[in-house]
Coordinates of C-alpha atoms in Angstrom, one line a residue:
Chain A
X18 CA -13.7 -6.1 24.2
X19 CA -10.1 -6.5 22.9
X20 CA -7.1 -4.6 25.7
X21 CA -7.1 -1.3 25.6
X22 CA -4.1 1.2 24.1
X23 CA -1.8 2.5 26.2
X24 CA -1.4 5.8 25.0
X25 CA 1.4 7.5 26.5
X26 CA 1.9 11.4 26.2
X27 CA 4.0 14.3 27.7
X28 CA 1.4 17.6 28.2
X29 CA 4.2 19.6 26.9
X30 CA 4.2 17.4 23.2
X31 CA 2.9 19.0 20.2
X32 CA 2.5 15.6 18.5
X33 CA 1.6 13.9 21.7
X34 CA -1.1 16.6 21.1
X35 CA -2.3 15.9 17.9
X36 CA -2.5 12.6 18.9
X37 CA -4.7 12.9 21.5
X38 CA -7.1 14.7 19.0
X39 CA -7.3 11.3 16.6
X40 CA -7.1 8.3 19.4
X41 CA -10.0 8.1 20.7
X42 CA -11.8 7.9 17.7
X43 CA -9.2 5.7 16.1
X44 CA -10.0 3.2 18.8
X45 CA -13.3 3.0 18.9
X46 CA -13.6 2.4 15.0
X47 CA -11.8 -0.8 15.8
X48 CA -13.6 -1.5 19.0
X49 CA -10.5 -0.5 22.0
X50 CA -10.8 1.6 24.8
X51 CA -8.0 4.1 25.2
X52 CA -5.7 3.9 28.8
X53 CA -4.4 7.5 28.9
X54 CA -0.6 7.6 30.7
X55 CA 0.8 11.1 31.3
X56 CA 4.9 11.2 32.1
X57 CA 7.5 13.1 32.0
X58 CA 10.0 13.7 29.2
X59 CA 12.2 15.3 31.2
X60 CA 13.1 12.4 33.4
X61 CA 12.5 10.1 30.2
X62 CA 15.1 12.2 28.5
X63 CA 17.9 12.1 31.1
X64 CA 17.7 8.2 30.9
X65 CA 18.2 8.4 26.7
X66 CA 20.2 11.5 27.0
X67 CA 18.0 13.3 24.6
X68 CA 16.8 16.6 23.9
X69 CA 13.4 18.4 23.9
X70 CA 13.1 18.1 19.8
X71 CA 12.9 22.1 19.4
X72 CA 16.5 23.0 21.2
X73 CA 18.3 20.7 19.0
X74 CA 20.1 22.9 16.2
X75 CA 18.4 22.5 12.1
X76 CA 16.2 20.0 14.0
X77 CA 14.1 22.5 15.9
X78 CA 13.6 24.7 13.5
X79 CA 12.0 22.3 10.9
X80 CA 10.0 20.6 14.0
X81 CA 8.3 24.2 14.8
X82 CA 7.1 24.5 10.9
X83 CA 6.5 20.6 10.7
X84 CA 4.0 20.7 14.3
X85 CA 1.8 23.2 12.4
X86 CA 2.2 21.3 9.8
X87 CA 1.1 18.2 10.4
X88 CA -1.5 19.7 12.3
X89 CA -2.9 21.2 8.9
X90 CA -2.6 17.9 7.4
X91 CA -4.1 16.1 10.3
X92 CA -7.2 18.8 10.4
X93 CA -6.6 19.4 14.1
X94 CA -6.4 23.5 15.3
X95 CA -2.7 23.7 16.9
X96 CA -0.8 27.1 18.3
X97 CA 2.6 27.0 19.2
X98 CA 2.1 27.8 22.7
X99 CA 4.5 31.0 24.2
X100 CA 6.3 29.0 27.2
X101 CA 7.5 25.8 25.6
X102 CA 8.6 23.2 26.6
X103 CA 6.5 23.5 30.3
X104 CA 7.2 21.1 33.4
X105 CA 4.3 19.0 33.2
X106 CA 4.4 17.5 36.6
X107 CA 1.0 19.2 37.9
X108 CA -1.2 18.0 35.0
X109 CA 0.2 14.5 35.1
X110 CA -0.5 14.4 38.9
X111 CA -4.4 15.6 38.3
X112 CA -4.9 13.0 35.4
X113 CA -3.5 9.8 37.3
X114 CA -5.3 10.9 40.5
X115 CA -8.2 11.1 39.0
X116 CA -7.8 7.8 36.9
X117 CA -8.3 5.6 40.3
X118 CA -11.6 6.9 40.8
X119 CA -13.3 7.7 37.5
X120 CA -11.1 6.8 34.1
X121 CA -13.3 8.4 31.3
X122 CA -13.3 11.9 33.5
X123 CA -9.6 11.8 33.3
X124 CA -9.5 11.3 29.7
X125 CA -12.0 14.1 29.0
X126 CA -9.7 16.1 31.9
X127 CA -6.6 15.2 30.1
X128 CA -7.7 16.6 26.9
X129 CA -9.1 19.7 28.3
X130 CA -5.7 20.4 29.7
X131 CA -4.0 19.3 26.2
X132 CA -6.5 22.2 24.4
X133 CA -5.9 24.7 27.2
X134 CA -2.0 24.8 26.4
X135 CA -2.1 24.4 22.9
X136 CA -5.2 25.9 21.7
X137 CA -5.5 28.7 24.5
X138 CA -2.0 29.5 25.3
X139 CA -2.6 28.8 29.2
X140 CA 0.6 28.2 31.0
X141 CA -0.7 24.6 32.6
X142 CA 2.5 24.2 34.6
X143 CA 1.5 27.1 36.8
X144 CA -0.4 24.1 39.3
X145 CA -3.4 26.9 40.0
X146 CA -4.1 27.0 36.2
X147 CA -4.3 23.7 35.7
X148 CA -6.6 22.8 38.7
X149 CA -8.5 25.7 37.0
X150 CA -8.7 24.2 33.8
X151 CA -9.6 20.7 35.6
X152 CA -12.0 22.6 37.5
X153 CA -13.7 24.0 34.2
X154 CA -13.8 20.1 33.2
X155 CA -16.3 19.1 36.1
X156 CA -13.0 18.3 38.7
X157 CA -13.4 19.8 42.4
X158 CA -10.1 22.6 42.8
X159 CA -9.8 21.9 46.0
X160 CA -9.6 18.1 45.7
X161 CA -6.9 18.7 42.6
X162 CA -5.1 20.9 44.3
X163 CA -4.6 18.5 47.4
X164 CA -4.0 15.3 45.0
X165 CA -1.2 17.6 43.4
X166 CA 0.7 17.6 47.3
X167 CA -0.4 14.3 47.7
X168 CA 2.7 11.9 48.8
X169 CA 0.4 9.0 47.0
X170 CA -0.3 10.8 43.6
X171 CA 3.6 11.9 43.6
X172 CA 4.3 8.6 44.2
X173 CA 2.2 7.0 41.3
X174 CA 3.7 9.6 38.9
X175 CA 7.0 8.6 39.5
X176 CA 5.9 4.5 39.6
X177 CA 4.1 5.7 35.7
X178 CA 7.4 7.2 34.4
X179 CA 9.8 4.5 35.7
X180 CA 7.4 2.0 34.2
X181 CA 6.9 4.0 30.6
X182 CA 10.6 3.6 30.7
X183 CA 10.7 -0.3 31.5
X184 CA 8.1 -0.7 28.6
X185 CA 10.5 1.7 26.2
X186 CA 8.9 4.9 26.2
X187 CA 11.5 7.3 25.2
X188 CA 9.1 10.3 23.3
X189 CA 5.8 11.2 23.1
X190 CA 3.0 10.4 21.5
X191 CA 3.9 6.5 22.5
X192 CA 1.1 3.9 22.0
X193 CA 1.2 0.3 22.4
X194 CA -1.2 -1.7 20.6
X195 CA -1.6 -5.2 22.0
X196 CA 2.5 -5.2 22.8
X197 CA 3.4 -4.0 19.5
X198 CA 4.7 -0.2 20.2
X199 CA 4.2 2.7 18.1
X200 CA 6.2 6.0 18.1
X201 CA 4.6 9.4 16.8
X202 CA 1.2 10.8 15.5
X203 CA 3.0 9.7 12.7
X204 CA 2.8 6.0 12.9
X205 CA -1.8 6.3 13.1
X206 CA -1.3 4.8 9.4
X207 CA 0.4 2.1 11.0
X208 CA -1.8 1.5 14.2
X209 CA -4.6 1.5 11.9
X210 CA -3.8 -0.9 10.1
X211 CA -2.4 -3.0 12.9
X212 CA -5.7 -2.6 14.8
X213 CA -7.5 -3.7 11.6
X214 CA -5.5 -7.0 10.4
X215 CA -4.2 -8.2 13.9
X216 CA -0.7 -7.5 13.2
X217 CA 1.5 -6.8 9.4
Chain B
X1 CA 8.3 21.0 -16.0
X2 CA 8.0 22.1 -12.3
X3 CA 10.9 21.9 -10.2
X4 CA 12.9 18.4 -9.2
X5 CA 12.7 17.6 -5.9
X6 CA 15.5 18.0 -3.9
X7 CA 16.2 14.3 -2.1
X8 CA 18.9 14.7 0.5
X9 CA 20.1 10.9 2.1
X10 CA 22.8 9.0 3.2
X11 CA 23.6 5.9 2.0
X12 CA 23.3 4.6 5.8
X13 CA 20.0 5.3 6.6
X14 CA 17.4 2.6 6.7
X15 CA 14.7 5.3 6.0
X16 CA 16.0 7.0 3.7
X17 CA 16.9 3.4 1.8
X18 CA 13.0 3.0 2.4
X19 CA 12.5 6.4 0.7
X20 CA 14.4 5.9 -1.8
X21 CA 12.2 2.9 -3.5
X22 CA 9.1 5.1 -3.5
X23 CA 10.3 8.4 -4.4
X24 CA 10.7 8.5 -8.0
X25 CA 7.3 7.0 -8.8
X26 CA 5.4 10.0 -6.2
X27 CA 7.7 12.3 -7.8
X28 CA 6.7 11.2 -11.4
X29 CA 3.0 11.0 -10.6
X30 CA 3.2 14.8 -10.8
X31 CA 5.0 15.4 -13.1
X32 CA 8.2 16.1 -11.2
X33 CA 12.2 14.6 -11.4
X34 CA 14.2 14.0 -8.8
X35 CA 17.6 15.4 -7.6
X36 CA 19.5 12.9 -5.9
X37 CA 21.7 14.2 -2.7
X38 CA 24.0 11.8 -1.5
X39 CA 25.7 13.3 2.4
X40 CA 27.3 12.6 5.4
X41 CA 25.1 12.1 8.4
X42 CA 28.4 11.6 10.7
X43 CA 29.7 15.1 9.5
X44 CA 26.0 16.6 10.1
X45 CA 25.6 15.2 13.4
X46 CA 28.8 17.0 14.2
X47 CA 26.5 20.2 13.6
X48 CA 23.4 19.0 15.5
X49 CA 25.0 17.1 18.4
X50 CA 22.8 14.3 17.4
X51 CA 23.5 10.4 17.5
X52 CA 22.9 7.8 15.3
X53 CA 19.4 6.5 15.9
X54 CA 20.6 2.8 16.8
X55 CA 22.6 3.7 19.2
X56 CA 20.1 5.8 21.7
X57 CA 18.8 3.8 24.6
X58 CA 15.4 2.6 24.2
X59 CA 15.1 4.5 20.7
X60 CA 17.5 2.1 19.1
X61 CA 15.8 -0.8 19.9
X62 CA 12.3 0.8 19.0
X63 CA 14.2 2.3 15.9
X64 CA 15.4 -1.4 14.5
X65 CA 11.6 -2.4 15.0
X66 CA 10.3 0.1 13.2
X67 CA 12.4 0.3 10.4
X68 CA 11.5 -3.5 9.5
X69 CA 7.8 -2.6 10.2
X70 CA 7.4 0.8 8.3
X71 CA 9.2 -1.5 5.1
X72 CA 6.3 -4.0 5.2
X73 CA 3.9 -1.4 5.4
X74 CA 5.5 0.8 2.7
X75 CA 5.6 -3.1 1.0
X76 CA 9.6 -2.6 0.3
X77 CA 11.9 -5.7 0.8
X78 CA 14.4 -4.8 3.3
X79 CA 17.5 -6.8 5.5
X80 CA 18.8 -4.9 8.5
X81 CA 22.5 -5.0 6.9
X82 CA 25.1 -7.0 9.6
X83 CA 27.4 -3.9 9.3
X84 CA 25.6 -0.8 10.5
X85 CA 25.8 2.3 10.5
X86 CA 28.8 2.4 7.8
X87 CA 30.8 5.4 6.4
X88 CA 29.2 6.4 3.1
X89 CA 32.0 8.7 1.6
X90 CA 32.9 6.1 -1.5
X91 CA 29.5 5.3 -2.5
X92 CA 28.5 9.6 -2.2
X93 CA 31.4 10.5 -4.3
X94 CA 30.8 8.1 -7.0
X95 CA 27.1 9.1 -7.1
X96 CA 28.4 12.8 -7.4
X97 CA 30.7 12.2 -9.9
X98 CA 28.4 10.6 -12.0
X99 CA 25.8 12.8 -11.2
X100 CA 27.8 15.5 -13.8
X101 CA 28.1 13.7 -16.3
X102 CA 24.7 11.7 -16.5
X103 CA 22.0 12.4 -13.8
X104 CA 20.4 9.9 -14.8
X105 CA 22.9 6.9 -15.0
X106 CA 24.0 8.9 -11.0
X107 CA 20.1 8.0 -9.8
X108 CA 20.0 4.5 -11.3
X109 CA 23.7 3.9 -9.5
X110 CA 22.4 4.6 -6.4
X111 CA 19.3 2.9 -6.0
X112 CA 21.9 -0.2 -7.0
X113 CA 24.3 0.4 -4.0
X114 CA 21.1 1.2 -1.9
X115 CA 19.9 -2.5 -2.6
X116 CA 23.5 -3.8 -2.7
X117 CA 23.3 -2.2 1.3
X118 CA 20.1 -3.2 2.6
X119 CA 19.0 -5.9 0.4
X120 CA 22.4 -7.9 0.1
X121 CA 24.2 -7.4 2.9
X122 CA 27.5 -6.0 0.9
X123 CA 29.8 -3.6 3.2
X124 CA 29.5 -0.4 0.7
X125 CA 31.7 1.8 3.4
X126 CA 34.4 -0.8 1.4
X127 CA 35.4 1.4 -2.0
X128 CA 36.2 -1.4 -4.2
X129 CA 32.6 -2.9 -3.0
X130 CA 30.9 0.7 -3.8
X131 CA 33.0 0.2 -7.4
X132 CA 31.5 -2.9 -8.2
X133 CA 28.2 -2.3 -7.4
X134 CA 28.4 0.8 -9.5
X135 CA 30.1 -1.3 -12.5
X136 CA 27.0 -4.2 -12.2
X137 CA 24.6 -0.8 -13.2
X138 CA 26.9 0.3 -15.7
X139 CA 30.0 2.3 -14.7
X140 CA 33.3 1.8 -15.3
X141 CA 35.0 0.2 -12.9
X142 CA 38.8 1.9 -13.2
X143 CA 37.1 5.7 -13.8
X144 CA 35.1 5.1 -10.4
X145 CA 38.1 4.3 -8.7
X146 CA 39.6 7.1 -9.9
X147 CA 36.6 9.3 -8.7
X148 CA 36.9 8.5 -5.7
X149 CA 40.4 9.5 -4.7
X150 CA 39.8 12.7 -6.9
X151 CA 40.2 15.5 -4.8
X152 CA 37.6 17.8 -7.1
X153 CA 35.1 14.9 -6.1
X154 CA 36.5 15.1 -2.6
X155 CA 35.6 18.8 -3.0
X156 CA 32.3 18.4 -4.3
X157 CA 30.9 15.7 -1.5
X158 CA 32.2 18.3 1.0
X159 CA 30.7 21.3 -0.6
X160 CA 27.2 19.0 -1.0
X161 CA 27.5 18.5 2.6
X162 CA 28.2 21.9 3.8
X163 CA 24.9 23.1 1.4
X164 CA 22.7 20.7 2.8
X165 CA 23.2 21.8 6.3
X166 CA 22.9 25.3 5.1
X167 CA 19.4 24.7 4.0
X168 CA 18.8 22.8 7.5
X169 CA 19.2 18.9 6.6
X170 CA 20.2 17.3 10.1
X171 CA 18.7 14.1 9.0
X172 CA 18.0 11.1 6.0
X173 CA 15.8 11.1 4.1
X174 CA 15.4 15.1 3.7
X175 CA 12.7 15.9 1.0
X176 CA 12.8 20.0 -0.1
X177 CA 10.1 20.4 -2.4
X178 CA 9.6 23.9 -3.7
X179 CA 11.0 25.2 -0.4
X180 CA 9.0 23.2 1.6
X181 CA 11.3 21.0 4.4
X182 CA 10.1 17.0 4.7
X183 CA 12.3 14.8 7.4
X184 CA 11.4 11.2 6.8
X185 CA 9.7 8.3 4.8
X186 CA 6.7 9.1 7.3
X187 CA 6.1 12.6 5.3
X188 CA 5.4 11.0 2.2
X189 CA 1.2 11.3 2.8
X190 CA 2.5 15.2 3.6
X191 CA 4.6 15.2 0.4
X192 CA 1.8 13.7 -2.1
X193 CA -0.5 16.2 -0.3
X194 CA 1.7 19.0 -1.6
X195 CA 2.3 17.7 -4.8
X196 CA -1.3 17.9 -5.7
X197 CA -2.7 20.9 -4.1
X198 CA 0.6 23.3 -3.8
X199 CA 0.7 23.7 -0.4
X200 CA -1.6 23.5 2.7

């Protein structure tokens, strides 16, 4: 089997969202597993000196009406959640804990937590909601809730965002296809058809 | 005839450059013309405390990728130009000027100074470069010097600026099509999508 994606993502990204709807099957049409890397725009954003998209003036306004938009277009069921943009850290922590001991329970974890703040409105930054929502996903709480105070898993997160950063992640959805990097939900026309001639 | 699309760009901007070899043709395929909005990114990033894209860590470099990778997909020659960005008020005002007297002489002028830009490396932030690409499609060359240092035309590039921010452009290309806001040459799938069903 050809390397897997590297799809990195921000929990509090609506397209980062959206994306996680479409990659998996995107993949797997052209044979690639997907390596699922939450970070943290927030740090991510103090390196680039950039600004979550929706507080920026014109620019946020069109970005709320394009998210649920594209989402239309895309055929994937989107809310603008209430509390936006969230601190992410909690979620991250779960999904990269639980990577190391069983990868394909973190993906289905990671986009259980993804629907929960977008499709349900649940506040996932609150720690106890998302261990509750990882919990509903087949994840002990109580082994989430330690991983999330875990010195280790804190550690890892921070390790994941500096190294997001040293491969030039700077937003979210982020996806690297065989070294070849890709910014946005918007740029699946182009990992498509990447994934399908080796390279254009 | 429904209503022209609304094309807002700046002479600068690789994307919009992009857009502007595939708009006419999607506009045309449904029966639609095309208004051509020549402004000033530097003045409109004033507004939005935004930069240009080049010069953001990490997204600059991704950004000079991409724009060389999104024109072979959208199969348009393209040349990252040696001077870049560049000020675009000679090359605007001429288009503007022309623009009242023969739309579509103004449309055919600035596709030219487009390609002169990012096909043939010319410097059109220079005004006597901007007037000789417009006299190669057509234009005389001593009435688009004097455009340029007429202050009506002066005027009427501010004016066009100060409307396009009112109706939200922060960025190039901006597509309004029957009300409905597109930022980018990645909209375009959104854009036919509206065209033919009238919304979504």
């Amino acid at each position: 089997m050809a390397a897997a994606i590297d799809f990195y993502f921000d929990f509090s990204s609506p397209y980062g969202f959206l994306a996680s709807q479409k990659i998996e099957a995107l993949a797997k049409k052209y044979g690639r597993a997907v390596d699922w890397h939450p970070v943290l725009l927030g740090v991510i954003f103090k390196e680039t000196a950039m600004a979550p998209l929706t507080m920026i003036p014109l620019k946020g306004e069109y970005s709320k009406r394009d998210f649920a938009r594209s989402a239309r277009f895309h055929g994937v069921d989107f809310r603008m959640p209430s509390k936006f943009p969230i601190a992410t850290m909690a979620a991250a922590r779960i999904v990269l804990w639980l990577k190391g001991r069983d990868p394909a329970l973190a993906a289905r974890v990671a986009k259980a937590l993804y629907r929960a703040y977008f499709l349900d409105d649940v506040d996932i930054s609150d720690p106890e909601h998302a261990i509750a929502v990882a919990a509903s996903a087949g994840v002990d709480a109580n082994e989430a809730r330690a991983a999330i105070g875990e010195p280790a898993v804190k550690e890892q997160l921070k390790r994941e965002v500096e190294q997001a950063i040293a491969r030039g992640v700077f937003g979210s959805p982020y996806i690297i296809v065989d070294g070849e990097p890709f910014w946005g939900v918007d740029r699946f026309d182009q990992i498509e058809r990447w994934l399908a001639t080796g390279g254009f």
